[in-house]
PDB file of C-alpha atoms in Angstrom:
ATOM      1  CA  UNK A   1     168.435-110.389  53.467  1.00 84.00           C
ATOM      2  CA  UNK A   2     170.156-106.858  54.399  1.00 90.00           C
ATOM      3  CA  UNK A   3     168.328-104.042  55.627  1.00 90.00           C
ATOM      4  CA  UNK A   4     168.932-102.217  52.680  1.00 89.00           C
ATOM      5  CA  UNK A   5     167.534-104.852  50.596  1.00 91.00           C
ATOM      6  CA  UNK A   6     164.313-105.068  52.810  1.00 92.00           C
ATOM      7  CA  UNK A   7     163.922-101.374  52.850  1.00 90.00           C
ATOM      8  CA  UNK A   8     164.197-101.629  49.001  1.00 92.00           C
ATOM      9  CA  UNK A   9     161.615-104.309  48.709  1.00 93.00           C
ATOM     10  CA  UNK A  10     159.325-102.379  51.178  1.00 92.00           C
ATOM     11  CA  UNK A  11     159.580 -99.406  48.830  1.00 92.00           C
ATOM     12  CA  UNK A  12     158.536-101.147  45.930  1.00 93.00           C
ATOM     13  CA  UNK A  13     155.634-102.665  47.449  1.00 94.00           C
ATOM     14  CA  UNK A  14     154.398 -99.252  49.014  1.00 92.00           C
ATOM     15  CA  UNK A  15     151.787 -97.384  47.792  1.00 94.00           C
ATOM     16  CA  UNK A  16     152.433 -93.578  46.272  1.00 92.00           C
ATOM     17  CA  UNK A  17     150.617 -92.322  49.722  1.00 93.00           C
ATOM     18  CA  UNK A  18     152.842 -94.573  51.792  1.00 92.00           C
ATOM     19  CA  UNK A  19     156.215 -93.380  50.159  1.00 89.00           C
ATOM     20  CA  UNK A  20     155.194 -89.843  50.331  1.00 90.00           C
ATOM     21  CA  UNK A  21     154.668 -90.145  54.442  1.00 89.00           C
ATOM     22  CA  UNK A  22     158.116 -91.988  54.545  1.00 87.00           C
ATOM     23  CA  UNK A  23     159.514 -89.212  53.022  1.00 85.00           C
ATOM     24  CA  UNK A  24     157.845 -86.680  54.867  1.00 81.00           C
ATOM     25  CA  UNK A  25     158.805 -88.590  58.098  1.00 81.00           C
ATOM     26  CA  UNK A  26     162.632 -88.612  57.179  1.00 75.00           C
ATOM     27  CA  UNK A  27     162.183 -85.105  56.290  1.00 70.00           C
ATOM     28  CA  UNK A  28     161.004 -84.090  59.992  1.00 68.00           C
ATOM     29  CA  UNK A  29     163.460 -86.108  61.587  1.00 64.00           C
ATOM     30  CA  UNK A  30     166.428 -83.382  61.226  1.00 54.00           C
ATOM     31  CA  UNK A  31     168.625 -85.857  60.199  1.00 55.00           C
ATOM     32  CA  UNK A  32     171.766 -85.063  58.525  1.00 56.00           C
ATOM     33  CA  UNK A  33     171.867 -87.428  55.574  1.00 58.00           C
ATOM     34  CA  UNK A  34     175.211 -86.662  54.098  1.00 55.00           C
ATOM     35  CA  UNK A  35     176.799 -87.013  57.457  1.00 57.00           C
ATOM     36  CA  UNK A  36     174.946 -90.640  57.658  1.00 58.00           C
ATOM     37  CA  UNK A  37     176.413 -91.637  54.341  1.00 57.00           C
ATOM     38  CA  UNK A  38     179.660 -89.601  55.074  1.00 58.00           C
ATOM     39  CA  UNK A  39     180.981 -89.245  58.405  1.00 57.00           C
ATOM     40  CA  UNK A  40     184.094 -87.637  57.380  1.00 55.00           C
ATOM     41  CA  UNK A  41     182.017 -84.899  55.405  1.00 56.00           C
ATOM     42  CA  UNK A  42     182.039 -81.415  57.323  1.00 66.00           C
ATOM     43  CA  UNK A  43     178.922 -80.120  58.234  1.00 76.00           C
ATOM     44  CA  UNK A  44     178.498 -76.352  58.333  1.00 87.00           C
ATOM     45  CA  UNK A  45     176.697 -75.437  61.814  1.00 91.00           C
ATOM     46  CA  UNK A  46     176.694 -71.410  60.976  1.00 93.00           C
ATOM     47  CA  UNK A  47     176.825 -68.908  58.272  1.00 92.00           C
ATOM     48  CA  UNK A  48     179.713 -66.757  59.894  1.00 93.00           C
ATOM     49  CA  UNK A  49     178.653 -65.699  63.130  1.00 95.00           C
ATOM     50  CA  UNK A  50     174.909 -66.893  63.081  1.00 97.00           C
ATOM     51  CA  UNK A  51     173.975 -70.224  63.581  1.00 96.00           C
ATOM     52  CA  UNK A  52     171.998 -72.119  61.219  1.00 95.00           C
ATOM     53  CA  UNK A  53     168.482 -73.229  62.152  1.00 94.00           C
ATOM     54  CA  UNK A  54     169.637 -76.858  62.026  1.00 91.00           C
ATOM     55  CA  UNK A  55     172.110 -76.212  64.489  1.00 94.00           C
ATOM     56  CA  UNK A  56     169.761 -74.368  66.662  1.00 95.00           C
ATOM     57  CA  UNK A  57     167.467 -77.713  66.482  1.00 94.00           C
ATOM     58  CA  UNK A  58     170.593 -79.962  67.380  1.00 93.00           C
ATOM     59  CA  UNK A  59     171.972 -78.263  70.246  1.00 95.00           C
ATOM     60  CA  UNK A  60     168.293 -77.538  71.491  1.00 95.00           C
ATOM     61  CA  UNK A  61     167.867 -81.302  71.068  1.00 93.00           C
ATOM     62  CA  UNK A  62     171.037 -82.022  73.101  1.00 94.00           C
ATOM     63  CA  UNK A  63     169.936 -79.540  75.789  1.00 95.00           C
ATOM     64  CA  UNK A  64     166.837 -81.125  76.157  1.00 94.00           C
ATOM     65  CA  UNK A  65     168.211 -84.870  76.113  1.00 93.00           C
ATOM     66  CA  UNK A  66     170.912 -84.021  78.616  1.00 94.00           C
ATOM     67  CA  UNK A  67     168.670 -81.696  80.816  1.00 96.00           C
ATOM     68  CA  UNK A  68     171.047 -78.892  80.753  1.00 96.00           C
ATOM     69  CA  UNK A  69     170.983 -75.142  80.283  1.00 96.00           C
ATOM     70  CA  UNK A  70     172.932 -72.967  78.163  1.00 97.00           C
ATOM     71  CA  UNK A  71     174.826 -71.588  80.714  1.00 96.00           C
ATOM     72  CA  UNK A  72     175.817 -75.132  81.230  1.00 97.00           C
ATOM     73  CA  UNK A  73     176.864 -75.604  77.331  1.00 97.00           C
ATOM     74  CA  UNK A  74     178.832 -72.556  77.335  1.00 97.00           C
ATOM     75  CA  UNK A  75     180.848 -73.658  80.337  1.00 97.00           C
ATOM     76  CA  UNK A  76     181.322 -77.246  78.561  1.00 96.00           C
ATOM     77  CA  UNK A  77     182.587 -75.077  75.543  1.00 97.00           C
ATOM     78  CA  UNK A  78     184.822 -72.980  77.315  1.00 96.00           C
ATOM     79  CA  UNK A  79     182.950 -69.923  77.580  1.00 96.00           C
ATOM     80  CA  UNK A  80     181.665 -69.726  81.480  1.00 95.00           C
ATOM     81  CA  UNK A  81     179.102 -67.010  81.943  1.00 94.00           C
ATOM     82  CA  UNK A  82     178.369 -66.596  78.523  1.00 96.00           C
ATOM     83  CA  UNK A  83     174.935 -68.667  78.704  1.00 96.00           C
ATOM     84  CA  UNK A  84     172.885 -65.288  77.986  1.00 97.00           C
ATOM     85  CA  UNK A  85     174.955 -64.939  74.870  1.00 97.00           C
ATOM     86  CA  UNK A  86     173.820 -68.567  73.735  1.00 97.00           C
ATOM     87  CA  UNK A  87     170.260 -68.038  74.531  1.00 97.00           C
ATOM     88  CA  UNK A  88     170.017 -64.998  72.282  1.00 97.00           C
ATOM     89  CA  UNK A  89     171.567 -67.030  69.608  1.00 97.00           C
ATOM     90  CA  UNK A  90     169.210 -69.908  69.835  1.00 96.00           C
ATOM     91  CA  UNK A  91     166.059 -67.912  70.610  1.00 96.00           C
ATOM     92  CA  UNK A  92     166.659 -64.762  68.427  1.00 96.00           C
ATOM     93  CA  UNK A  93     169.447 -65.594  65.808  1.00 95.00           C
ATOM     94  CA  UNK A  94     171.947 -63.076  67.614  1.00 97.00           C
ATOM     95  CA  UNK A  95     175.611 -63.299  66.405  1.00 96.00           C
ATOM     96  CA  UNK A  96     178.268 -65.143  68.285  1.00 97.00           C
ATOM     97  CA  UNK A  97     182.099 -64.703  68.457  1.00 96.00           C
ATOM     98  CA  UNK A  98     183.567 -66.860  65.900  1.00 96.00           C
ATOM     99  CA  UNK A  99     185.854 -68.596  68.966  1.00 96.00           C
ATOM    100  CA  UNK A 100     182.285 -69.502  70.308  1.00 97.00           C
ATOM    101  CA  UNK A 101     181.157 -70.922  66.944  1.00 96.00           C
ATOM    102  CA  UNK A 102     184.233 -73.056  66.440  1.00 95.00           C
ATOM    103  CA  UNK A 103     183.980 -74.315  70.222  1.00 96.00           C
ATOM    104  CA  UNK A 104     180.314 -75.067  69.557  1.00 96.00           C
ATOM    105  CA  UNK A 105     181.156 -77.320  66.441  1.00 94.00           C
ATOM    106  CA  UNK A 106     183.792 -79.155  68.367  1.00 93.00           C
ATOM    107  CA  UNK A 107     181.441 -79.693  71.193  1.00 94.00           C
ATOM    108  CA  UNK A 108     178.572 -81.224  68.808  1.00 93.00           C
ATOM    109  CA  UNK A 109     180.757 -83.075  67.389  1.00 90.00           C
ATOM    110  CA  UNK A 110     181.547 -84.733  70.758  1.00 91.00           C
ATOM    111  CA  UNK A 111     178.088 -85.049  71.564  1.00 90.00           C
ATOM    112  CA  UNK A 112     177.646 -87.069  68.157  1.00 86.00           C
ATOM    113  CA  UNK A 113     180.273 -89.316  69.307  1.00 84.00           C
ATOM    114  CA  UNK A 114     178.485 -89.512  72.780  1.00 82.00           C
ATOM    115  CA  UNK A 115     175.027 -90.475  71.008  1.00 77.00           C
ATOM    116  CA  UNK A 116     173.493 -87.201  72.301  1.00 66.00           C
TER     117      UNK A 116
END
């Protein structure tokens, strides 16, 4: 039996309360469901020069997992010495240069391939 078939079977057997709990759990995992379904789909990371909240969460998660600081992230993306700029964008929603947004997009894709 496939995993999908097992999931469907469990869903049918679950009570309404269990289904709701499952949906809430999935919603809190900050999973990009469309990327899981279609990896080629473009995922927006910013609205112009401002990072989306989901992007901030992803970057913070990767930084915590890899035990790196914002200045290390900016060095990895080709903007050494710009750690404070990234800190302001993550903490206060400050704008970034479009070149930095583009570099962060590429960095996030590389991190996804690494499993970070």
